[in-house]
Amino acid sequence: MKARVRILDVYSGRYTVFINENDAKNAKLHPDDLVRIEAGKKTVYGSVAISGVVGEGEIGVSRDVLGLHNFSEGEIVNVMPSGIPESVRYIKKKMHGEKLRKVEIEAIVKDIVDRKLRDIEISSFVTSLEINGLDMDEIAALTVAMAETGDMLDIDRKPIMDVHSIGGVPGNKTNILVVPIVAAAGLTIPKTSSRAITSAAGTADVVEVFADVSFSLDEIKRIVEKIGACLVWGGALNLAPADDITIKSERALSIDPTGLMLASIMSKKYAMGSQYVLIDIPTGKGVKVETVDQARALARDFIELGKRLGQYVEVAVTYGGQPIGHTVGPALEAREALSTLMTGKGPGSLIEKATGLAGILLEMGGAAPSGMGKKMAREILESGKAWEKMREIIEEQGGNPDIKPEEIPIGDKTYTFTASTSGYVTAIDNRAVTGIAKAAGAPEDKGAGIELHVKVGEKVKEGDPLFTVHAESEARLDQAIVLARRTEPIRIEGMVLQRIGNI
Ligand SMILES: O=P(O)(O)OC[C@H]1O[C@H](OP(=O)(O)O)[C@H](O)[C@@H]1O
Ligand SMILES: O=c1cc[nH]c(=O)[nH]1
């Protein structure tokens, strides 16, 4: 049917178009039907909502759909029901545990990017991957399809280094230090990050506290060719566009299927044109990879996938048994990362991990002799060169390079938990810490999160502060307190573990 476009001020995170009830009856359109909208040469897909908000002969276009194509008010378009995409059949093949052919994977990725597949089908696909997985052939096909359905970047500043964590460990602000250290040594590192997937703050969520993270590829090319680095959000770019869409489903289910994680990460590194890639696999209790053996197997997959993409990949298996540093949550982590860069001093775990990863990258990129990378990274951090580079990054990304970390606003609704007995901290439960930070409002509420006053191995006396929850609203704080009481994220044990009575 022909319809006149009306732009509606609706933003729903879904690609909704509004059709008048009578038109819908005549065109046999029903709620949530997929429709093709043809505007000249451009075809866009949307889901139907039936509403009297538009008159007959009109189609209401939401802001989301406007993001796909710049319709103009009053434009005449052709609207027709779109059949069930062929790729749904391939999703069901994966649901039944069958191997997908390259062309089938390409069809799924293309339909995700063209928004022909809706949340329900995408979540089914992600769930099928969680249950049935992908082999290396499928992962390679998925990676290339994800990269090639988006733009690719060609940066004239070689060699191009990159670093990416599979995530999972709370407080993992590490790469916010790694990037300026590596760039301060003269190497190029165009870092893109996703927003939180399973954690309370993805690196993009943290950086957004003190700089813009949404840029076009041309802007990134300009920034990186000028200062050798960036710290941006991959989702804002048309880089592997299927990635941010599938990440939304992963986040809703708080899962990160291995095959999709491999493709998600390597498609972005491939699209950035990164030649030397370091992958961080936090390993331990309560993170995505629990044992070193599993980490080594995953590492081999990353290295193999890199080979198929022409990228040199190394992997660092890192300690993930407890949160990194003392803070979890966007603003709290931003404070800790920036003050560590500014002073060269900070939590041992954060400095150890950041200089360790940066050291490997310096050796991979030929800026440090073999075995000397970590020492060089530490010198770059302690000399203030890393902070100088970070100030350049902040300036180029529209932030205030004279920022004072302690001035970054954090949630002022707080509650501090104290030790109920004396003894030693024997464990900090990663999942509980993430759950409490998210209950407090992170990552959407930038100031929400957790400040840890102790780490594993430290001695505490009864009444000592263990951790403080920060929230931006009393309601959220209460939710977080209830959850903290129930999950007791910090385990204190005296030397007397249990008394078995004479019963
Ligand atoms: O921890 P969760 O949320 O599961 O994983 C997502 C996080 O891991 C990666 O970190 P980095 O950008 O390499 O620092 C992603 O970019 C994202 O920030
Ligand atoms: O960027 C990332 C990080 C972890 N897992 C993913 O799927 N993508």
Short mmCIF file of C-alpha atoms and ligand atoms in Angstrom, two decimals:
data_model
loop_
_atom_site.label_atom_id
_atom_site.label_comp_id
_atom_site.label_asym_id
_atom_site.label_seq_id
_atom_site.Cartn_x
_atom_site.Cartn_y
_atom_site.Cartn_z
CA MET A 1 0.00 0.00 0.00
CA LYS A 2 1.11 3.57 -0.63
CA ALA A 3 1.46 5.73 2.47
CA ARG A 4 2.58 9.20 3.41
CA VAL A 5 5.37 9.35 5.97
CA ARG A 6 4.74 10.99 9.34
CA ILE A 7 7.71 11.22 11.66
CA LEU A 8 6.67 10.39 15.25
CA ASP A 9 8.63 11.30 18.33
CA VAL A 10 8.85 7.70 19.54
CA TYR A 11 12.06 5.98 20.61
CA SER A 12 11.56 2.36 21.65
CA GLY A 13 14.76 0.49 20.83
CA ARG A 14 12.71 -1.43 18.26
CA TYR A 15 12.06 -0.64 14.61
CA THR A 16 8.39 0.23 14.91
CA VAL A 17 6.16 1.73 12.23
CA PHE A 18 2.60 2.86 12.98
CA ILE A 19 -0.27 1.92 10.66
CA ASN A 20 -3.86 3.14 10.89
CA GLU A 21 -6.38 0.46 11.89
CA ASN A 22 -8.41 0.62 8.65
CA ASP A 23 -5.33 0.53 6.47
CA ALA A 24 -4.08 -2.45 8.45
CA LYS A 25 -7.39 -4.27 7.93
CA ASN A 26 -7.29 -3.63 4.18
CA ALA A 27 -3.63 -4.55 3.83
CA LYS A 28 -4.04 -7.58 6.10
CA LEU A 29 -1.37 -6.27 8.46
CA HIS A 30 -1.29 -7.38 12.12
CA PRO A 31 0.62 -6.18 15.20
CA ASP A 32 4.35 -7.05 15.11
CA ASP A 33 4.17 -8.09 11.43
CA LEU A 34 7.39 -7.41 9.58
CA VAL A 35 6.89 -4.93 6.72
CA ARG A 36 9.10 -3.74 3.90
CA ILE A 37 9.10 0.03 3.37
CA GLU A 38 10.32 1.04 -0.08
CA ALA A 39 11.49 4.63 -0.39
CA GLY A 40 12.99 5.02 -3.83
CA LYS A 41 15.94 2.67 -4.05
CA LYS A 42 16.14 2.23 -0.26
CA THR A 43 14.33 -0.66 1.45
CA VAL A 44 13.88 -0.62 5.22
CA TYR A 45 12.18 -3.20 7.44
CA GLY A 46 9.98 -2.39 10.42
CA SER A 47 7.56 -4.02 12.85
CA VAL A 48 3.93 -2.97 12.69
CA ALA A 49 2.11 -1.22 15.51
CA ILE A 50 -1.56 -0.45 14.79
CA SER A 51 -2.63 2.92 16.06
CA GLY A 52 -5.04 5.76 15.54
CA VAL A 53 -2.11 8.10 16.08
CA VAL A 54 -1.82 8.14 12.29
CA GLY A 55 -4.64 8.70 9.81
CA GLU A 56 -5.54 6.52 6.84
CA GLY A 57 -2.97 6.68 4.08
CA GLU A 58 -0.23 7.55 6.56
CA ILE A 59 2.64 5.56 8.07
CA GLY A 60 4.12 6.69 11.39
CA VAL A 61 7.91 6.29 11.46
CA SER A 62 9.63 6.03 14.84
CA ARG A 63 12.98 7.64 15.64
CA ASP A 64 14.58 4.18 15.58
CA VAL A 65 13.48 3.61 11.98
CA LEU A 66 14.58 7.14 11.12
CA GLY A 67 18.04 6.04 12.26
CA LEU A 68 18.03 3.44 9.50
CA HIS A 69 16.97 5.81 6.72
CA ASN A 70 16.36 9.52 6.67
CA PHE A 71 12.72 9.57 5.65
CA SER A 72 11.27 13.04 5.07
CA GLU A 73 7.88 14.16 6.40
CA GLY A 74 5.16 13.64 3.78
CA GLU A 75 7.31 11.39 1.59
CA ILE A 76 5.26 8.75 -0.23
CA VAL A 77 6.51 5.20 0.37
CA ASN A 78 5.39 1.72 -0.57
CA VAL A 79 4.53 -0.56 2.38
CA MET A 80 4.06 -4.30 2.02
CA PRO A 81 4.10 -7.35 4.26
CA SER A 82 7.51 -9.00 4.28
CA GLY A 83 7.56 -12.77 4.42
CA ILE A 84 9.42 -14.69 7.12
CA PRO A 85 13.12 -14.29 6.28
CA GLU A 86 14.84 -17.44 4.96
CA SER A 87 17.43 -17.00 7.72
CA VAL A 88 14.84 -18.04 10.35
CA ARG A 89 15.12 -21.55 8.92
CA TYR A 90 18.90 -21.43 9.45
CA ILE A 91 18.43 -20.26 13.06
CA LYS A 92 16.23 -23.31 13.61
CA LYS A 93 18.96 -25.50 12.08
CA LYS A 94 21.32 -24.22 14.80
CA MET A 95 18.56 -24.68 17.37
CA HIS A 96 18.55 -28.36 16.39
CA GLY A 97 22.34 -28.54 16.74
CA GLU A 98 23.17 -28.72 13.04
CA LYS A 99 26.27 -27.16 11.48
CA LEU A 100 25.55 -23.99 9.48
CA ARG A 101 27.06 -23.43 6.04
CA LYS A 102 28.94 -20.20 5.29
CA VAL A 103 26.10 -18.85 3.12
CA GLU A 104 23.56 -19.60 5.86
CA ILE A 105 25.60 -17.72 8.44
CA GLU A 106 26.00 -14.82 6.02
CA ALA A 107 22.22 -14.74 5.52
CA ILE A 108 21.60 -14.61 9.29
CA VAL A 109 24.12 -11.79 9.79
CA LYS A 110 22.76 -9.81 6.83
CA ASP A 111 19.18 -10.13 8.08
CA ILE A 112 20.27 -9.04 11.55
CA VAL A 113 21.97 -5.96 10.10
CA ASP A 114 19.01 -5.21 7.78
CA ARG A 115 16.70 -5.54 10.80
CA LYS A 116 14.70 -8.24 9.06
CA LEU A 117 15.23 -10.39 12.15
CA ARG A 118 13.55 -9.03 15.26
CA ASP A 119 14.50 -9.31 18.93
CA ILE A 120 12.68 -12.62 19.28
CA GLU A 121 14.52 -14.31 16.42
CA ILE A 122 17.88 -12.78 17.39
CA SER A 123 17.50 -13.93 20.99
CA SER A 124 16.59 -17.40 19.72
CA PHE A 125 19.78 -17.39 17.64
CA VAL A 126 21.94 -16.25 20.57
CA THR A 127 20.31 -18.86 22.84
CA SER A 128 20.93 -21.58 20.23
CA LEU A 129 24.60 -20.57 20.16
CA GLU A 130 24.74 -20.75 23.96
CA ILE A 131 23.28 -24.29 23.83
CA ASN A 132 24.79 -25.78 20.67
CA GLY A 133 27.87 -23.61 19.99
CA LEU A 134 29.81 -23.08 16.75
CA ASP A 135 32.86 -24.82 15.33
CA MET A 136 35.87 -22.93 13.94
CA ASP A 137 34.54 -22.94 10.35
CA GLU A 138 31.26 -21.39 11.54
CA ILE A 139 33.07 -18.90 13.80
CA ALA A 140 35.36 -17.78 10.96
CA ALA A 141 32.37 -17.36 8.64
CA LEU A 142 30.47 -15.45 11.34
CA THR A 143 33.46 -13.19 12.04
CA VAL A 144 34.02 -12.23 8.40
CA ALA A 145 30.28 -11.79 7.78
CA MET A 146 29.99 -9.52 10.84
CA ALA A 147 32.98 -7.44 9.74
CA GLU A 148 32.04 -7.24 6.06
CA THR A 149 28.44 -6.15 6.68
CA GLY A 150 29.92 -3.00 8.19
CA ASP A 151 32.61 -0.47 7.38
CA MET A 152 36.30 -1.20 7.65
CA LEU A 153 38.93 1.29 8.79
CA ASP A 154 42.26 1.88 7.10
CA ILE A 155 44.58 3.79 9.41
CA ASP A 156 47.81 5.18 7.95
CA ARG A 157 49.93 4.67 11.05
CA LYS A 158 51.42 1.18 11.22
CA PRO A 159 51.93 -1.15 13.05
CA ILE A 160 48.40 -1.20 14.42
CA MET A 161 48.06 -2.81 17.82
CA ASP A 162 44.86 -3.74 19.63
CA VAL A 163 43.79 -5.21 22.93
CA HIS A 164 40.45 -6.67 23.94
CA SER A 165 39.23 -8.44 27.06
CA ILE A 166 36.59 -11.14 26.89
CA GLY A 167 35.32 -9.37 30.02
CA GLY A 168 33.40 -11.00 32.83
CA VAL A 169 35.45 -9.74 35.77
CA PRO A 170 34.05 -6.77 37.73
CA GLY A 171 36.13 -3.58 37.82
CA ASN A 172 38.03 -4.47 34.64
CA LYS A 173 39.09 -0.88 33.82
CA THR A 174 42.50 -2.24 32.79
CA ASN A 175 42.46 -1.24 29.13
CA ILE A 176 41.85 2.39 30.03
CA LEU A 177 45.45 2.29 31.30
CA VAL A 178 46.85 -0.09 28.67
CA VAL A 179 45.87 2.11 25.72
CA PRO A 180 47.66 5.34 26.80
CA ILE A 181 50.73 3.40 27.97
CA VAL A 182 51.10 1.67 24.58
CA ALA A 183 50.36 4.86 22.61
CA ALA A 184 52.85 6.84 24.74
CA ALA A 185 55.53 4.47 23.40
CA GLY A 186 54.67 5.63 19.88
CA LEU A 187 52.61 2.61 18.84
CA THR A 188 49.14 2.91 17.28
CA ILE A 189 46.22 1.43 19.20
CA PRO A 190 42.67 2.27 17.95
CA LYS A 191 40.75 0.70 20.83
CA THR A 192 37.01 0.07 20.48
CA SER A 193 35.02 -1.29 23.39
CA SER A 194 31.50 -2.58 23.80
CA ARG A 195 29.24 -1.50 26.60
CA ALA A 196 28.66 -3.90 29.50
CA ILE A 197 27.57 -7.36 28.44
CA THR A 198 27.56 -9.33 31.69
CA SER A 199 29.38 -6.80 33.92
CA ALA A 200 28.22 -3.65 35.73
CA ALA A 201 30.35 -1.42 33.48
CA GLY A 202 31.84 -2.03 30.07
CA THR A 203 34.90 -0.03 29.13
CA ALA A 204 32.79 2.18 26.85
CA ASP A 205 30.47 2.91 29.81
CA VAL A 206 33.45 3.95 31.95
CA VAL A 207 35.20 6.14 29.36
CA GLU A 208 31.89 7.87 28.59
CA VAL A 209 32.08 9.37 32.10
CA PHE A 210 34.95 11.66 31.07
CA ALA A 211 34.93 11.75 27.24
CA ASP A 212 32.63 11.18 24.29
CA VAL A 213 32.75 7.61 22.96
CA SER A 214 30.43 7.88 19.95
CA PHE A 215 32.32 8.84 16.81
CA SER A 216 32.19 8.19 13.07
CA LEU A 217 34.92 6.13 11.46
CA ASP A 218 36.32 9.25 9.78
CA GLU A 219 36.58 11.01 13.14
CA ILE A 220 38.33 7.97 14.63
CA LYS A 221 40.73 7.84 11.67
CA ARG A 222 41.56 11.53 12.26
CA ILE A 223 42.04 11.10 16.03
CA VAL A 224 44.15 7.93 15.75
CA GLU A 225 46.36 9.28 12.95
CA LYS A 226 46.91 12.39 15.04
CA ILE A 227 47.61 10.93 18.52
CA GLY A 228 47.97 7.20 17.88
CA ALA A 229 45.04 6.06 20.04
CA CYS A 230 41.35 6.27 20.88
CA LEU A 231 39.00 4.76 23.46
CA VAL A 232 35.61 4.60 21.74
CA TRP A 233 32.36 2.64 21.73
CA GLY A 234 32.23 0.12 18.90
CA GLY A 235 28.43 0.20 18.88
CA ALA A 236 28.31 3.81 17.64
CA LEU A 237 30.21 2.86 14.52
CA ASN A 238 29.03 0.92 11.55
CA LEU A 239 31.79 -1.52 12.48
CA ALA A 240 30.46 -5.06 12.52
CA PRO A 241 26.94 -3.64 13.06
CA ALA A 242 25.50 -7.07 13.94
CA ASP A 243 27.74 -7.08 17.02
CA ASP A 244 25.95 -4.44 19.07
CA ILE A 245 22.60 -5.93 18.10
CA THR A 246 23.51 -9.43 19.28
CA ILE A 247 25.19 -7.94 22.38
CA LYS A 248 21.79 -6.45 23.34
CA SER A 249 20.36 -10.01 23.41
CA GLU A 250 23.40 -11.32 25.30
CA ARG A 251 22.97 -8.55 27.87
CA ALA A 252 19.25 -9.32 28.32
CA LEU A 253 20.09 -12.96 28.99
CA SER A 254 23.46 -12.15 30.64
CA ILE A 255 25.19 -14.78 28.52
CA ASP A 256 28.19 -14.60 26.21
CA PRO A 257 28.27 -17.74 24.01
CA THR A 258 31.90 -18.59 23.27
CA GLY A 259 31.54 -18.77 19.50
CA LEU A 260 29.70 -15.48 19.35
CA MET A 261 32.22 -13.90 21.73
CA LEU A 262 35.11 -14.97 19.48
CA ALA A 263 33.36 -13.59 16.40
CA SER A 264 32.20 -10.44 18.21
CA ILE A 265 35.68 -9.53 19.35
CA MET A 266 37.67 -10.56 16.28
CA SER A 267 35.19 -8.98 13.80
CA LYS A 268 35.75 -5.62 15.46
CA LYS A 269 39.52 -6.06 15.54
CA TYR A 270 39.46 -7.14 11.86
CA ALA A 271 37.26 -4.17 10.88
CA MET A 272 39.65 -1.78 12.63
CA GLY A 273 42.51 -3.20 10.54
CA SER A 274 44.40 -4.23 13.69
CA GLN A 275 47.48 -6.27 12.88
CA TYR A 276 48.71 -7.28 16.35
CA VAL A 277 45.96 -8.20 18.80
CA LEU A 278 46.29 -9.09 22.46
CA ILE A 279 43.29 -10.88 23.97
CA ASP A 280 42.80 -10.82 27.74
CA ILE A 281 41.07 -13.89 29.21
CA PRO A 282 40.27 -13.28 32.88
CA THR A 283 40.21 -16.73 34.47
CA GLY A 284 38.95 -17.94 37.81
CA LYS A 285 35.87 -18.55 39.92
CA GLY A 286 32.84 -16.49 38.90
CA VAL A 287 34.00 -15.31 35.49
CA LYS A 288 33.38 -16.54 31.95
CA VAL A 289 36.36 -18.91 31.95
CA GLU A 290 36.88 -20.82 35.19
CA THR A 291 40.06 -22.86 34.61
CA VAL A 292 43.42 -22.26 32.96
CA ASP A 293 42.85 -25.32 30.74
CA GLN A 294 39.61 -23.80 29.41
CA ALA A 295 41.47 -20.50 28.96
CA ARG A 296 44.24 -22.20 26.97
CA ALA A 297 41.67 -23.88 24.70
CA LEU A 298 39.90 -20.57 24.12
CA ALA A 299 43.29 -18.91 23.51
CA ARG A 300 44.03 -21.44 20.76
CA ASP A 301 40.68 -20.58 19.14
CA PHE A 302 41.50 -16.86 19.19
CA ILE A 303 44.95 -17.49 17.70
CA GLU A 304 43.54 -19.84 15.04
CA LEU A 305 40.79 -17.36 14.16
CA GLY A 306 43.36 -14.61 13.95
CA LYS A 307 45.41 -16.71 11.52
CA ARG A 308 42.35 -17.13 9.27
CA LEU A 309 41.90 -13.34 9.31
CA GLY A 310 45.57 -12.53 8.73
CA GLN A 311 45.97 -11.08 12.23
CA TYR A 312 48.76 -11.91 14.67
CA VAL A 313 47.08 -12.76 17.98
CA GLU A 314 48.57 -13.38 21.40
CA VAL A 315 46.56 -14.15 24.51
CA ALA A 316 47.10 -13.23 28.15
CA VAL A 317 45.38 -15.53 30.63
CA THR A 318 44.87 -13.23 33.61
CA TYR A 319 43.72 -13.62 37.20
CA GLY A 320 39.96 -13.11 37.37
CA GLY A 321 39.21 -14.66 40.76
CA GLN A 322 38.18 -11.35 42.29
CA PRO A 323 37.38 -7.80 41.03
CA ILE A 324 40.20 -5.74 39.54
CA GLY A 325 41.12 -2.78 41.74
CA HIS A 326 38.74 -1.40 44.37
CA THR A 327 35.85 -0.02 42.30
CA VAL A 328 32.96 -1.39 40.26
CA GLY A 329 30.62 0.88 38.31
CA PRO A 330 31.22 3.51 35.57
CA ALA A 331 32.03 6.68 37.57
CA LEU A 332 33.82 4.87 40.41
CA GLU A 333 35.96 2.98 37.89
CA ALA A 334 36.65 6.17 35.92
CA ARG A 335 37.92 7.85 39.08
CA GLU A 336 40.22 4.93 39.90
CA ALA A 337 41.57 4.58 36.35
CA LEU A 338 42.28 8.29 35.92
CA SER A 339 43.86 8.77 39.33
CA THR A 340 46.10 5.73 38.77
CA LEU A 341 47.18 7.18 35.39
CA MET A 342 47.66 10.65 36.89
CA THR A 343 49.74 9.59 39.91
CA GLY A 344 51.24 6.33 38.67
CA LYS A 345 49.97 4.86 41.95
CA GLY A 346 46.89 2.74 42.55
CA PRO A 347 45.59 -0.75 43.33
CA GLY A 348 48.26 -3.43 42.88
CA SER A 349 45.96 -5.66 40.85
CA LEU A 350 45.14 -2.86 38.40
CA ILE A 351 48.74 -1.72 37.92
CA GLU A 352 50.04 -5.29 37.70
CA LYS A 353 47.49 -6.26 35.04
CA ALA A 354 47.74 -3.02 33.05
CA THR A 355 51.56 -2.99 32.90
CA GLY A 356 51.54 -6.73 32.19
CA LEU A 357 49.22 -6.42 29.19
CA ALA A 358 50.83 -3.19 27.98
CA GLY A 359 54.25 -4.83 28.33
CA ILE A 360 53.22 -7.67 26.02
CA LEU A 361 51.88 -5.18 23.46
CA LEU A 362 55.11 -3.15 23.57
CA GLU A 363 57.06 -6.34 22.80
CA MET A 364 54.57 -7.45 20.09
CA GLY A 365 54.90 -4.04 18.43
CA GLY A 366 58.70 -3.97 18.64
CA ALA A 367 58.82 -0.99 21.01
CA ALA A 368 60.44 -3.03 23.78
CA PRO A 369 62.99 -5.83 23.65
CA SER A 370 61.63 -9.25 24.55
CA GLY A 371 61.17 -9.57 28.31
CA MET A 372 61.51 -5.81 28.92
CA GLY A 373 57.94 -4.76 28.02
CA LYS A 374 56.45 -4.78 31.49
CA LYS A 375 59.36 -2.76 32.95
CA MET A 376 59.04 -0.22 30.13
CA ALA A 377 55.27 -0.04 30.64
CA ARG A 378 55.77 0.65 34.32
CA GLU A 379 58.26 3.45 33.56
CA ILE A 380 55.83 5.02 31.08
CA LEU A 381 53.12 4.93 33.75
CA GLU A 382 55.27 6.22 36.61
CA SER A 383 56.93 8.96 34.52
CA GLY A 384 53.53 10.53 33.77
CA LYS A 385 53.91 9.91 30.01
CA ALA A 386 50.83 7.68 30.05
CA TRP A 387 48.83 10.45 31.75
CA GLU A 388 50.02 12.98 29.15
CA LYS A 389 48.81 10.64 26.39
CA MET A 390 45.51 10.10 28.21
CA ARG A 391 45.03 13.89 28.38
CA GLU A 392 45.47 13.98 24.58
CA ILE A 393 42.88 11.20 24.17
CA ILE A 394 40.43 12.99 26.47
CA GLU A 395 40.97 16.29 24.63
CA GLU A 396 40.52 14.75 21.17
CA GLN A 397 37.39 12.96 22.36
CA GLY A 398 35.74 16.13 23.62
CA GLY A 399 36.43 15.69 27.32
CA ASN A 400 38.20 17.99 29.80
CA PRO A 401 41.92 17.10 29.89
CA ASP A 402 42.27 18.99 33.20
CA ILE A 403 39.72 16.69 34.81
CA LYS A 404 40.19 15.98 38.50
CA PRO A 405 39.22 12.35 39.25
CA GLU A 406 37.96 13.23 42.71
CA GLU A 407 35.52 15.69 41.11
CA ILE A 408 33.81 12.98 39.06
CA PRO A 409 30.30 12.72 40.58
CA ILE A 410 29.46 9.35 42.18
CA GLY A 411 26.23 8.11 43.73
CA ASP A 412 25.67 10.02 46.98
CA LYS A 413 23.20 7.47 48.40
CA THR A 414 25.60 5.12 50.16
CA TYR A 415 25.65 2.23 52.61
CA THR A 416 28.76 0.64 54.09
CA PHE A 417 28.88 -3.03 55.09
CA THR A 418 31.25 -3.95 57.93
CA ALA A 419 32.87 -7.20 59.06
CA SER A 420 30.70 -9.26 61.41
CA THR A 421 33.73 -11.19 62.68
CA SER A 422 37.49 -10.80 62.70
CA GLY A 423 39.54 -12.95 60.35
CA TYR A 424 40.86 -13.05 56.79
CA VAL A 425 39.10 -12.19 53.55
CA THR A 426 39.08 -15.60 51.82
CA ALA A 427 36.85 -14.80 48.82
CA ILE A 428 35.08 -12.00 46.99
CA ASP A 429 32.22 -13.32 44.84
CA ASN A 430 32.49 -11.71 41.39
CA ARG A 431 28.92 -12.47 40.37
CA ALA A 432 27.52 -11.14 43.66
CA VAL A 433 29.57 -7.93 43.32
CA THR A 434 28.30 -7.42 39.75
CA GLY A 435 24.72 -8.18 40.81
CA ILE A 436 24.81 -5.67 43.65
CA ALA A 437 26.37 -2.95 41.45
CA LYS A 438 23.69 -3.53 38.81
CA ALA A 439 20.93 -3.52 41.46
CA ALA A 440 22.33 -0.15 42.60
CA GLY A 441 21.78 1.12 39.03
CA ALA A 442 25.03 0.49 37.12
CA PRO A 443 25.84 0.90 34.26
CA GLU A 444 22.85 3.11 33.31
CA ASP A 445 23.29 5.22 36.47
CA LYS A 446 26.93 6.22 36.03
CA GLY A 447 27.42 7.01 39.73
CA ALA A 448 26.15 3.63 40.93
CA GLY A 449 28.42 0.79 41.98
CA ILE A 450 30.62 -0.61 44.72
CA GLU A 451 33.76 0.57 46.48
CA LEU A 452 35.74 -2.35 47.94
CA HIS A 453 37.69 -1.53 51.12
CA VAL A 454 39.31 -4.98 51.31
CA LYS A 455 40.65 -7.60 48.86
CA VAL A 456 41.30 -11.33 49.22
CA GLY A 457 43.99 -12.18 51.76
CA GLU A 458 43.63 -9.04 53.89
CA LYS A 459 43.09 -9.31 57.65
CA VAL A 460 40.01 -7.58 59.09
CA LYS A 461 38.73 -6.93 62.59
CA GLU A 462 35.06 -7.12 63.55
CA GLY A 463 33.45 -3.81 62.57
CA ASP A 464 35.98 -2.90 59.85
CA PRO A 465 34.38 -1.51 56.64
CA LEU A 466 34.25 -4.15 53.87
CA PHE A 467 32.51 -2.37 50.96
CA THR A 468 30.32 0.65 50.27
CA VAL A 469 27.38 0.57 47.88
CA HIS A 470 26.76 3.79 45.90
CA ALA A 471 23.45 4.59 44.23
CA GLU A 472 21.77 7.65 42.74
CA SER A 473 18.38 6.89 44.30
CA GLU A 474 17.28 5.57 47.71
CA ALA A 475 15.07 2.96 46.00
CA ARG A 476 18.02 1.52 44.08
CA LEU A 477 20.21 1.66 47.20
CA ASP A 478 17.63 -0.35 49.16
CA GLN A 479 17.47 -2.99 46.40
CA ALA A 480 21.25 -3.28 46.42
CA ILE A 481 21.40 -3.56 50.22
CA VAL A 482 18.82 -6.36 50.24
CA LEU A 483 20.78 -8.24 47.58
CA ALA A 484 24.10 -7.65 49.39
CA ARG A 485 22.62 -8.98 52.64
CA ARG A 486 21.41 -12.11 50.83
CA THR A 487 24.52 -12.81 48.75
CA GLU A 488 27.27 -11.70 51.21
CA PRO A 489 29.87 -11.04 48.48
CA ILE A 490 32.86 -10.91 50.85
CA ARG A 491 33.66 -14.06 52.82
CA ILE A 492 35.61 -13.62 56.08
CA GLU A 493 37.06 -16.65 57.76
CA GLY A 494 39.02 -16.90 60.98
CA MET A 495 41.52 -19.65 61.35
CA VAL A 496 38.89 -21.66 63.20
CA LEU A 497 36.67 -22.56 60.23
CA GLN A 498 34.04 -24.53 62.07
CA ARG A 499 33.36 -25.83 65.60
CA ILE A 500 31.77 -29.27 65.57
CA GLY A 501 29.84 -29.49 68.86
CA ASN A 502 29.78 -32.59 71.08
CA ILE A 503 26.38 -33.63 69.88
O1 LIG B 1 32.57 -7.86 31.23
P1 LIG B 1 31.51 -7.94 30.21
O2 LIG B 1 30.49 -6.83 30.37
O3 LIG B 1 30.86 -9.29 30.07
O4 LIG B 1 32.28 -7.75 28.78
C1 LIG B 1 32.26 -6.62 28.07
C2 LIG B 1 33.51 -5.82 28.23
O5 LIG B 1 34.71 -6.57 27.88
C3 LIG B 1 35.45 -5.84 26.88
O6 LIG B 1 36.35 -4.97 27.57
P2 LIG B 1 37.55 -4.09 26.89
O7 LIG B 1 36.89 -3.14 25.96
O8 LIG B 1 38.46 -5.00 26.15
O9 LIG B 1 38.21 -3.38 28.05
C4 LIG B 1 34.33 -5.15 26.13
O10 LIG B 1 34.74 -4.09 25.32
C5 LIG B 1 33.42 -4.71 27.23
O11 LIG B 1 33.83 -3.50 27.78
O1 LIG B 2 33.41 -7.18 22.91
C1 LIG B 2 33.07 -8.23 23.45
C2 LIG B 2 33.58 -8.63 24.72
C3 LIG B 2 33.13 -9.77 25.26
N1 LIG B 2 32.22 -10.49 24.60
C4 LIG B 2 31.74 -10.13 23.38
O2 LIG B 2 30.89 -10.81 22.80
N2 LIG B 2 32.16 -9.00 22.82
#
